[in-house]
JSON list of C-alpha atoms in Angstrom, two decimals:
[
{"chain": "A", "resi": 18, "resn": "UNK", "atom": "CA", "xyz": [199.91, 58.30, 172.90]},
{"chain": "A", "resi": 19, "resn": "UNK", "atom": "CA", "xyz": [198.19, 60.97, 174.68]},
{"chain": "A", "resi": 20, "resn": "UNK", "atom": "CA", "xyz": [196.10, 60.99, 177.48]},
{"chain": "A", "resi": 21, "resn": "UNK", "atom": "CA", "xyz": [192.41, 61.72, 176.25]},
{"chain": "A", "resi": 22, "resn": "UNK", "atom": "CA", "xyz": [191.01, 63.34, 179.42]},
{"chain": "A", "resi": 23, "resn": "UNK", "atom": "CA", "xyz": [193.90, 65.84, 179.41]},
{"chain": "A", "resi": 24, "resn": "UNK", "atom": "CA", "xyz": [193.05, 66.73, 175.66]},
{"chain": "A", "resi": 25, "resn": "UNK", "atom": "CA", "xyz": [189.34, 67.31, 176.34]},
{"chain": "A", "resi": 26, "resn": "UNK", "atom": "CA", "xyz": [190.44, 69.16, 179.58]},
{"chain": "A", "resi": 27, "resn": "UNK", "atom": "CA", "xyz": [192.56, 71.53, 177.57]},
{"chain": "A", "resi": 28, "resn": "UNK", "atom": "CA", "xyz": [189.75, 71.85, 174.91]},
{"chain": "A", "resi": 29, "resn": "UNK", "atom": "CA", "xyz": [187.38, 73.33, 177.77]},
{"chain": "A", "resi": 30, "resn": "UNK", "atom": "CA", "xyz": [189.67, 75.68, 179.10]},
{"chain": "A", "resi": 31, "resn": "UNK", "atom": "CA", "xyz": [190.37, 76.91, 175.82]},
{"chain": "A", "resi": 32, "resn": "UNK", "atom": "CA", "xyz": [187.17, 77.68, 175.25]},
{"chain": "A", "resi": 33, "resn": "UNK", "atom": "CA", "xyz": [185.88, 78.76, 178.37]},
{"chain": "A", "resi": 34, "resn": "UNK", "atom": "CA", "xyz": [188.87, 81.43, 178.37]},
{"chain": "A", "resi": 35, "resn": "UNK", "atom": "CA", "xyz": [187.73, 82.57, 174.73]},
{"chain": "A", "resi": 36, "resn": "UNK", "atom": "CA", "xyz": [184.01, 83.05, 175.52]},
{"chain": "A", "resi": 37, "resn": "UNK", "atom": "CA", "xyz": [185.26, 85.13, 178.97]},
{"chain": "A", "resi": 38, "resn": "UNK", "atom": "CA", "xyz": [187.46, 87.12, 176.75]},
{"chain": "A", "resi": 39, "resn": "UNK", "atom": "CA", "xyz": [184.57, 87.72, 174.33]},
{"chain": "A", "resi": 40, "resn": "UNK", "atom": "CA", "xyz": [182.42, 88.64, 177.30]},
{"chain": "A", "resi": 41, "resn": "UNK", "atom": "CA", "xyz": [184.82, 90.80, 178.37]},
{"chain": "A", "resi": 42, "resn": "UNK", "atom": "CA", "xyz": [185.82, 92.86, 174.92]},
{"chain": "A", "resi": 43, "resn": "UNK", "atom": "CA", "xyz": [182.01, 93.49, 174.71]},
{"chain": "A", "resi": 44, "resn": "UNK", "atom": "CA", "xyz": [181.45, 94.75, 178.58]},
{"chain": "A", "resi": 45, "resn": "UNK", "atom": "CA", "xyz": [184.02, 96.89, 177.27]},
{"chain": "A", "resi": 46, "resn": "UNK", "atom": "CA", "xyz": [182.18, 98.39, 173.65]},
{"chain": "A", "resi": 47, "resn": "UNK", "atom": "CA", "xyz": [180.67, 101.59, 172.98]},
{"chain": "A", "resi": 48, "resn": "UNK", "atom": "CA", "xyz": [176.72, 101.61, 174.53]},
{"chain": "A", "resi": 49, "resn": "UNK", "atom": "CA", "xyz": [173.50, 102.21, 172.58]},
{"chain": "A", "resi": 50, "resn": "UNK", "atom": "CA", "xyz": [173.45, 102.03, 169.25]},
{"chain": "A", "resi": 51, "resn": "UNK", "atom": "CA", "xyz": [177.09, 100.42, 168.67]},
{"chain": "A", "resi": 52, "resn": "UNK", "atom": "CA", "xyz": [178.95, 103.53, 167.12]},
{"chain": "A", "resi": 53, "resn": "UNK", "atom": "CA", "xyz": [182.02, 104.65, 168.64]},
{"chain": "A", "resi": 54, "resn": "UNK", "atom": "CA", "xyz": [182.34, 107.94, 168.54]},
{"chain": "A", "resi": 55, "resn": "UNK", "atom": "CA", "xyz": [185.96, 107.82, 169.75]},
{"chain": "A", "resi": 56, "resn": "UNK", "atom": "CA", "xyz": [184.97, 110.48, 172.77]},
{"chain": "A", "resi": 57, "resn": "UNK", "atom": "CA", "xyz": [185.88, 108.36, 175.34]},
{"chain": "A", "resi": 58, "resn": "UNK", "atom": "CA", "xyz": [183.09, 108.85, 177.18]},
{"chain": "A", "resi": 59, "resn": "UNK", "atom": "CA", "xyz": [180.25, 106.73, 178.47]},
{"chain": "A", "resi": 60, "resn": "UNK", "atom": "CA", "xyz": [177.76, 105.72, 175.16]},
{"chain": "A", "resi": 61, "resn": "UNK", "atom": "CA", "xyz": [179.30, 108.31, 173.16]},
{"chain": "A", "resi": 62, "resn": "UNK", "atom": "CA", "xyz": [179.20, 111.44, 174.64]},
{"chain": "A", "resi": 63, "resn": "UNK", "atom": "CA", "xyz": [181.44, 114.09, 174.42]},
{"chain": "A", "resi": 64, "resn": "UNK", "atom": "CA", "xyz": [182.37, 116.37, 176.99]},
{"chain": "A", "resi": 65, "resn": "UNK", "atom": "CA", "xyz": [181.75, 120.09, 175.75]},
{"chain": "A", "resi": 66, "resn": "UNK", "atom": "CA", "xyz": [185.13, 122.20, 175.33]},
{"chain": "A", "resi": 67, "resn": "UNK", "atom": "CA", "xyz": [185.65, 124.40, 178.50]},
{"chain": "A", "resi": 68, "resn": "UNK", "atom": "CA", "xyz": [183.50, 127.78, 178.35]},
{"chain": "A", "resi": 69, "resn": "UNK", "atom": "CA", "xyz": [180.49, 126.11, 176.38]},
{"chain": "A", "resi": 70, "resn": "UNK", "atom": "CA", "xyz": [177.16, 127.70, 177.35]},
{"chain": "A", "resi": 71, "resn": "UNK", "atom": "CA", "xyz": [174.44, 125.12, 179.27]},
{"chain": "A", "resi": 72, "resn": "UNK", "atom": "CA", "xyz": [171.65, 124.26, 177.09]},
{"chain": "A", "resi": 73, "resn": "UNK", "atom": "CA", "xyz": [169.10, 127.47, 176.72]},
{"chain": "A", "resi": 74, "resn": "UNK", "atom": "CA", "xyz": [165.85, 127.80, 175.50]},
{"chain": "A", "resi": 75, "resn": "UNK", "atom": "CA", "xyz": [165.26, 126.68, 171.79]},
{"chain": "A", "resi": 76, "resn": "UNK", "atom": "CA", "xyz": [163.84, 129.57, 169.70]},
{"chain": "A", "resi": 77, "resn": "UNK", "atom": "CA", "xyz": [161.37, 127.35, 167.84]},
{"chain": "A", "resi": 78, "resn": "UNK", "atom": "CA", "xyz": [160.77, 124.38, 165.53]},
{"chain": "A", "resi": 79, "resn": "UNK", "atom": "CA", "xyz": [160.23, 120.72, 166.73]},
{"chain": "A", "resi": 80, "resn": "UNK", "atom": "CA", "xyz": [162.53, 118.93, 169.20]},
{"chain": "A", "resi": 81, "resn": "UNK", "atom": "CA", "xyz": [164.82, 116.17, 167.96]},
{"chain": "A", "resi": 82, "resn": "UNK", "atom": "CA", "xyz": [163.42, 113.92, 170.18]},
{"chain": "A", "resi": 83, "resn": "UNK", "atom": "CA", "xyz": [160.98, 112.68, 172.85]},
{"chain": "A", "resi": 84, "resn": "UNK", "atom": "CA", "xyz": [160.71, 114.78, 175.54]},
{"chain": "A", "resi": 85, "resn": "UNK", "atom": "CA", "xyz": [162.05, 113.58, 179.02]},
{"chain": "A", "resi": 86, "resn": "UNK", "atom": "CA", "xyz": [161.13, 116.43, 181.18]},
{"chain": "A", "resi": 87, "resn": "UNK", "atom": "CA", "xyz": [159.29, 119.65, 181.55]},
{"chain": "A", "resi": 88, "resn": "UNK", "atom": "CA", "xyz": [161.77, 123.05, 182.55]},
{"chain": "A", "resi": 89, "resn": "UNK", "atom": "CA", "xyz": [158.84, 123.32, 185.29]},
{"chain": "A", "resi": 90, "resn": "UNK", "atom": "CA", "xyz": [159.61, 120.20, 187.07]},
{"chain": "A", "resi": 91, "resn": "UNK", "atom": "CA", "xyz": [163.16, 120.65, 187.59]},
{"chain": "A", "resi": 92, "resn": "UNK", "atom": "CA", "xyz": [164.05, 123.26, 190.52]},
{"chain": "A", "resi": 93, "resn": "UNK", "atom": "CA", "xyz": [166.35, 126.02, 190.48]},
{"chain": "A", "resi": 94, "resn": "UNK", "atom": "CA", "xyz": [169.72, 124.73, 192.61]},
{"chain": "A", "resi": 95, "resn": "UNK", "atom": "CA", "xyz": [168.02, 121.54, 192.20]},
{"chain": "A", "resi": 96, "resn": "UNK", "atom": "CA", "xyz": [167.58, 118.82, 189.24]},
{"chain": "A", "resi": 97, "resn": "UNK", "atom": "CA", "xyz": [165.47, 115.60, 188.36]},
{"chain": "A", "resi": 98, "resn": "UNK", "atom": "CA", "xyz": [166.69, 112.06, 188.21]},
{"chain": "A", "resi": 99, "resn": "UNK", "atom": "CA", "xyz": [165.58, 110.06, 185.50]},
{"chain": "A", "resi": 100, "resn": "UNK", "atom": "CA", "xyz": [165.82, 106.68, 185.78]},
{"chain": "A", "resi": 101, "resn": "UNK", "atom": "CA", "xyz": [164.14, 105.26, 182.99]},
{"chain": "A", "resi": 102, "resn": "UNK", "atom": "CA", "xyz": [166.65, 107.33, 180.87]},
{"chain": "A", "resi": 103, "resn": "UNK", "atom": "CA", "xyz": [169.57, 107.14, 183.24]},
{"chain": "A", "resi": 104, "resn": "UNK", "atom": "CA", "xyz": [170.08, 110.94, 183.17]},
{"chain": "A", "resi": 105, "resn": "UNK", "atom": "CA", "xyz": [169.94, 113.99, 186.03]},
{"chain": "A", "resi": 106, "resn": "UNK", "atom": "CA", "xyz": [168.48, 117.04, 184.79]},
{"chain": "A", "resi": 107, "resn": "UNK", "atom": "CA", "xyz": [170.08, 119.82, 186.93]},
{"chain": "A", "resi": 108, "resn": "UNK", "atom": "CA", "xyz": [169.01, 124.12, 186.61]},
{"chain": "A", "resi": 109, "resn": "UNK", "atom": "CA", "xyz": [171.71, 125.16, 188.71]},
{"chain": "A", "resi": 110, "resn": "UNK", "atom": "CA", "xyz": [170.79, 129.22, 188.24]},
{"chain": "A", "resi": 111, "resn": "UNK", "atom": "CA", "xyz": [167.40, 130.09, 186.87]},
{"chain": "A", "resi": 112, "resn": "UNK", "atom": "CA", "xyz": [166.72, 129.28, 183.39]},
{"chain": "A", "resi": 113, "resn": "UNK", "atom": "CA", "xyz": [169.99, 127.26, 183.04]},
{"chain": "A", "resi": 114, "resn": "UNK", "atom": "CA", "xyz": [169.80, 123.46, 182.29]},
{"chain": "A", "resi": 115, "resn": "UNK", "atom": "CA", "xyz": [172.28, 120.94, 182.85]},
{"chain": "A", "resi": 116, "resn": "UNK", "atom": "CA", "xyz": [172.28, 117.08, 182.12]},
{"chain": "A", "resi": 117, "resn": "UNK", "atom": "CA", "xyz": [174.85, 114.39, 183.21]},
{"chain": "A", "resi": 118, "resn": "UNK", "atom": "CA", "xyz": [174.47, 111.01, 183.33]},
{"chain": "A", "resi": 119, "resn": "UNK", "atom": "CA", "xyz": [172.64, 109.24, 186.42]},
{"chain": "A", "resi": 120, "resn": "UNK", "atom": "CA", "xyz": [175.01, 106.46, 186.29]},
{"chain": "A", "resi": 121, "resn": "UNK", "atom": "CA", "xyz": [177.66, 107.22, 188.83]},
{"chain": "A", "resi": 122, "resn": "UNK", "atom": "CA", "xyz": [181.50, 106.54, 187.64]},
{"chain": "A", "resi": 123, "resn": "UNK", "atom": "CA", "xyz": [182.13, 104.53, 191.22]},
{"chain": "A", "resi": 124, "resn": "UNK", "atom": "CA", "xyz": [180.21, 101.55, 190.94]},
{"chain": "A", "resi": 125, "resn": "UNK", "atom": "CA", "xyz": [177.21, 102.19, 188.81]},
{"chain": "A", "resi": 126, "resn": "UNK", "atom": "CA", "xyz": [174.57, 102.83, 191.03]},
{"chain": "A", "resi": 127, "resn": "UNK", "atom": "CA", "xyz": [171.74, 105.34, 189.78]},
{"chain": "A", "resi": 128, "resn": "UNK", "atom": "CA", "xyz": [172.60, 108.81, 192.00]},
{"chain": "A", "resi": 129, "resn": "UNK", "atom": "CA", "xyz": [169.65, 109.27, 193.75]},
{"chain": "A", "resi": 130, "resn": "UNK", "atom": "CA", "xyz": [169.05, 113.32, 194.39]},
{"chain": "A", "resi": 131, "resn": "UNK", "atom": "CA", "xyz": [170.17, 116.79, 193.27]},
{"chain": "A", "resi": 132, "resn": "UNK", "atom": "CA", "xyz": [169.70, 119.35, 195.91]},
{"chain": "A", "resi": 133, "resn": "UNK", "atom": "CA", "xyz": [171.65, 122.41, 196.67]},
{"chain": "A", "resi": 134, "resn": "UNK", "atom": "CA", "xyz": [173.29, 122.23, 193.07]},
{"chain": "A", "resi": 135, "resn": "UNK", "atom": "CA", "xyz": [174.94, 119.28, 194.51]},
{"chain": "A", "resi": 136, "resn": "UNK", "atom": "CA", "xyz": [174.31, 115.06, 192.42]},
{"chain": "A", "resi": 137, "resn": "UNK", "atom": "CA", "xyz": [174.26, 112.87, 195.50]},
{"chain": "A", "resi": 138, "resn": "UNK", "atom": "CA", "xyz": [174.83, 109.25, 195.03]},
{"chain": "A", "resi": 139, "resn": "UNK", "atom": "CA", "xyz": [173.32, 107.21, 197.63]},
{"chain": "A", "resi": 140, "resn": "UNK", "atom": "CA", "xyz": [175.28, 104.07, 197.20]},
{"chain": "A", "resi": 141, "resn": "UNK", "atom": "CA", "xyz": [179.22, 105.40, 198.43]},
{"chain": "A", "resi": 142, "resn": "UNK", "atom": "CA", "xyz": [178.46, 108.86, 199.53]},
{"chain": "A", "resi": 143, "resn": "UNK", "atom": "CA", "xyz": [179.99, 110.62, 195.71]},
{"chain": "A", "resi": 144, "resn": "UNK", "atom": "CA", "xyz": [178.64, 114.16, 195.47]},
{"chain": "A", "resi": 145, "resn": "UNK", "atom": "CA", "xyz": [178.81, 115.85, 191.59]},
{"chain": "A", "resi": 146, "resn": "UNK", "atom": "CA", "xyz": [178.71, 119.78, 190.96]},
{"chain": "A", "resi": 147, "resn": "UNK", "atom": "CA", "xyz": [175.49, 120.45, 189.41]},
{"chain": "A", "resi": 148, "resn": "UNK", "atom": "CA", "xyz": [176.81, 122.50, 187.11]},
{"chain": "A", "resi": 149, "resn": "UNK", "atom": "CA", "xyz": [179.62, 120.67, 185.13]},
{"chain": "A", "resi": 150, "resn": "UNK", "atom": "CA", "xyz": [178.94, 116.83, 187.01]},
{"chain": "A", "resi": 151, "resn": "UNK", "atom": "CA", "xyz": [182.72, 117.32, 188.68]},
{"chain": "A", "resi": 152, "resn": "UNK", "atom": "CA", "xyz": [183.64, 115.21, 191.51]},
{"chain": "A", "resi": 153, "resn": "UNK", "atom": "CA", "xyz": [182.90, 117.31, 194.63]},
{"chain": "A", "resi": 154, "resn": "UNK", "atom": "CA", "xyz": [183.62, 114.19, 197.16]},
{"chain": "A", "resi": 155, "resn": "UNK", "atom": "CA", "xyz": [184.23, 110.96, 196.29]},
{"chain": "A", "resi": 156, "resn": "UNK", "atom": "CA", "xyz": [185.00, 107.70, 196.75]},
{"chain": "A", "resi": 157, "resn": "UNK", "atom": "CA", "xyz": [183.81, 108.71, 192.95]},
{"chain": "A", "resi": 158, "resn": "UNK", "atom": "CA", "xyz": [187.22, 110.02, 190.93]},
{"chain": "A", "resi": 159, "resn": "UNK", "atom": "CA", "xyz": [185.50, 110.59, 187.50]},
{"chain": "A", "resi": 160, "resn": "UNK", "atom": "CA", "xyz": [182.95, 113.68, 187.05]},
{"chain": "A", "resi": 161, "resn": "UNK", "atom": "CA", "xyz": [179.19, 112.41, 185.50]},
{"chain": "A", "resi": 162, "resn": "UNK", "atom": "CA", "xyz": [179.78, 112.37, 181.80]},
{"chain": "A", "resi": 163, "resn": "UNK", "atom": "CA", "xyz": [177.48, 115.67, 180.20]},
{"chain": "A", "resi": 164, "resn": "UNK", "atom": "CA", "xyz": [174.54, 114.84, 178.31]},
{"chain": "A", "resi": 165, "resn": "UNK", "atom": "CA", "xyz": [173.63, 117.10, 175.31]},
{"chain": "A", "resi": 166, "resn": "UNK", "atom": "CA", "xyz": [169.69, 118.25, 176.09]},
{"chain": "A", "resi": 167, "resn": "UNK", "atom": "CA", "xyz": [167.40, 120.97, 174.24]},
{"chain": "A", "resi": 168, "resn": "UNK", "atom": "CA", "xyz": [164.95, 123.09, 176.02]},
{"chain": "A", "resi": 169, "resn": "UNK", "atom": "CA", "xyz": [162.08, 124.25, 173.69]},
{"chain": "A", "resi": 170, "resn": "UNK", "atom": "CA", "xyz": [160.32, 127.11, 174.19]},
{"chain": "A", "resi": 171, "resn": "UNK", "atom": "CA", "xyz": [157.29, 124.71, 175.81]},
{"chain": "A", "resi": 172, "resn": "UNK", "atom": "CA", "xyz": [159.48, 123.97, 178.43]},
{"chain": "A", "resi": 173, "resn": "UNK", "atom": "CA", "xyz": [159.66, 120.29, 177.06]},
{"chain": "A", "resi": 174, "resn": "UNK", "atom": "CA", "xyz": [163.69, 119.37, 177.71]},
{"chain": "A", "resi": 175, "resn": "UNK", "atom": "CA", "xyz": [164.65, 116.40, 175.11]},
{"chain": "A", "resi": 176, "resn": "UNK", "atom": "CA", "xyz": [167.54, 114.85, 174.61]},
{"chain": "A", "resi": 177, "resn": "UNK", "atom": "CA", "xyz": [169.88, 116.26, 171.81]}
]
């Protein structure tokens, strides 16, 4: 006959191991509002084909969504860090608006700043390109994934 205590032993390790595998498949799941999009990227978002034009000013009409930002509040070279909504807003030339992620690809810290068209993150030293979110300087090897945004003719910036 069997040893009870081992049985029961084995029992708990079994399940332990299933629950940290469960844990781990959803770390590992698509963010927000559970669809995969299959782009790879962070909650969905797809990166824009080479040669795509930054987001300009809407001609009219109501903005999808909420707005996160005015045009006015985010300087040219510079950008605006979001935190509530995890993004960077970035106008790297005059009239041109960028936005990345604020999560940076390292380690997860929020980045902190934009100034001189440059995403700092304050945690390991990464610096992004304010213009595209590439890796300037790392320890960082992944870019900031791009964040679709609409700028209405208000100035109001919204997420698309």
């Amino acid at each position: 006959m069997s040893d009870p205590t081992q049985t029961v032993r084995r029992k708990v390790l079994v399940i332990g191991a299933a629950a940290l595998a469960g844990g781990a498949l959803t770390a590992c799941g698509s963010g927000g509002d559970g669809a995969d999009t299959g782009s790879g990227e962070p909650n969905g978002a797809a990166s824009p084909p080479p040669g795509d034009a930054p987001a300009a000013p809407s001609a009219g009409g109501a903005p999808a969504g909420k707005a996160i930002a005015k045009a006015t509040d985010v300087p040219v070279g510079g950008g605006k860090v979001l935190k509530d909504q995890k993004v960077v807003v970035t106008q790297p030339t005059a009239g041109s608006f960028r936005c990345f992620t604020a999560v940076c690809p390292h380690q997860g810290c929020l980045v902190t700043k934009v100034e001189d068209n440059t995403i700092n993150c304050a945690c390991h030293n990464s610096e992004f390109k304010a213009t595209d979110g590439a890796v300037i300087k790392g320890p960082a090897t992944k870019g900031l994934a791009e964040k679709k945004i609409t700028v209405a003719a208000d100035g109001n910036i919204t997420l698309a």
